């Protein structure tokens, strides 16, 4: 008998986005960034609405005029989800959801959702689950009442590894205690490894930087390992370390880490503290930048701010990656190096610079 192949039509979750704008000059950057975040979460953005934060309304964030404009848009362009590029309280999520009849995700839940889909190792899953539980716990009473839209399907409603969101306070609290204890265990074993490494005089180099800059691709090229690299935000959540061989038989330990983004949710920073500790304690940070990104200077600034907040004071090399995509020359500052992982340009120079920074007396 002939096999019948059913072609399943892919269901696309359509979203509209609302951006409260603090500074007019940042508007374009904000639009591009939120659009890429939505894409990474599997959402199709139908339209981005914005308004100055001066028009801030405590109940619904946006003013009544904007709310009306969105309602009219929805009449002709039905959507499933509203994404708000801001951190919302539980009642703001509920009010907006009731006003518009949509599922509502704020910036935090959107980023946690992307993390949840990227989590592969058990450590990554623990970190994301903890962040998700902390987020939900602080908004639980409002979410439980919001017309069954939360705990439903699609973006923002997924736990790591196919698990479902938990909306029961006692279960959430219990899970947070267990997960926090697991993270402590991970931190302890990392600390022990660090002590051992330092005792043996092995230097550690960490790849850090804005998400999608090419950190994992550079890691793969330098260590000839194959770890997941993708043109999506937050492709990497798991901390992977390998030996990197430099000249004269010298080597160091190279570690790939999670990507950075502006306004990184504090729920995530806390949950990823085990991973971020690796950055803080490294002997050298390779700050990888996608130099072909129109906003690369701003991305450097965002990463610098996060590193400074983390008190990561160690030496840094700024690796300006993807130079193969540049159509005109750019000026390079001290401690910056232009490379292309794709074309393998300047990789030997990068290795020499790493050796120099790690092993030569200053
Ligand atoms: N053209 C070009 N593309 C590159 C280069 N290096 C990396 N890419 C591409 O950039 C995308 C992101 O690369 P990743 O290595 O996953 O970036 P990442 O910084 O690890 O990203 P996250 O883990 O998501 O934070 C992938 O599609 C890579 O193929 C390069 O030198 N040139
Ligand atoms: Mg990566």
Coordinates of C-alpha atoms and ligand atoms in Angstrom, one line a residue, residues 215-216 228-229 235-236 256-257, ligand 2:
X215 CA 31.8 33.3 19.9
X216 CA 31.0 29.6 19.3
X228 CA 26.3 24.5 18.2
X229 CA 26.5 27.8 16.3
X235 CA 22.3 29.7 20.5
X236 CA 24.7 28.9 23.4
X256 CA 32.6 29.6 25.4
X257 CA 29.7 31.3 27.2
Ligands
LIG2 MG1 27.3 30.7 21.0

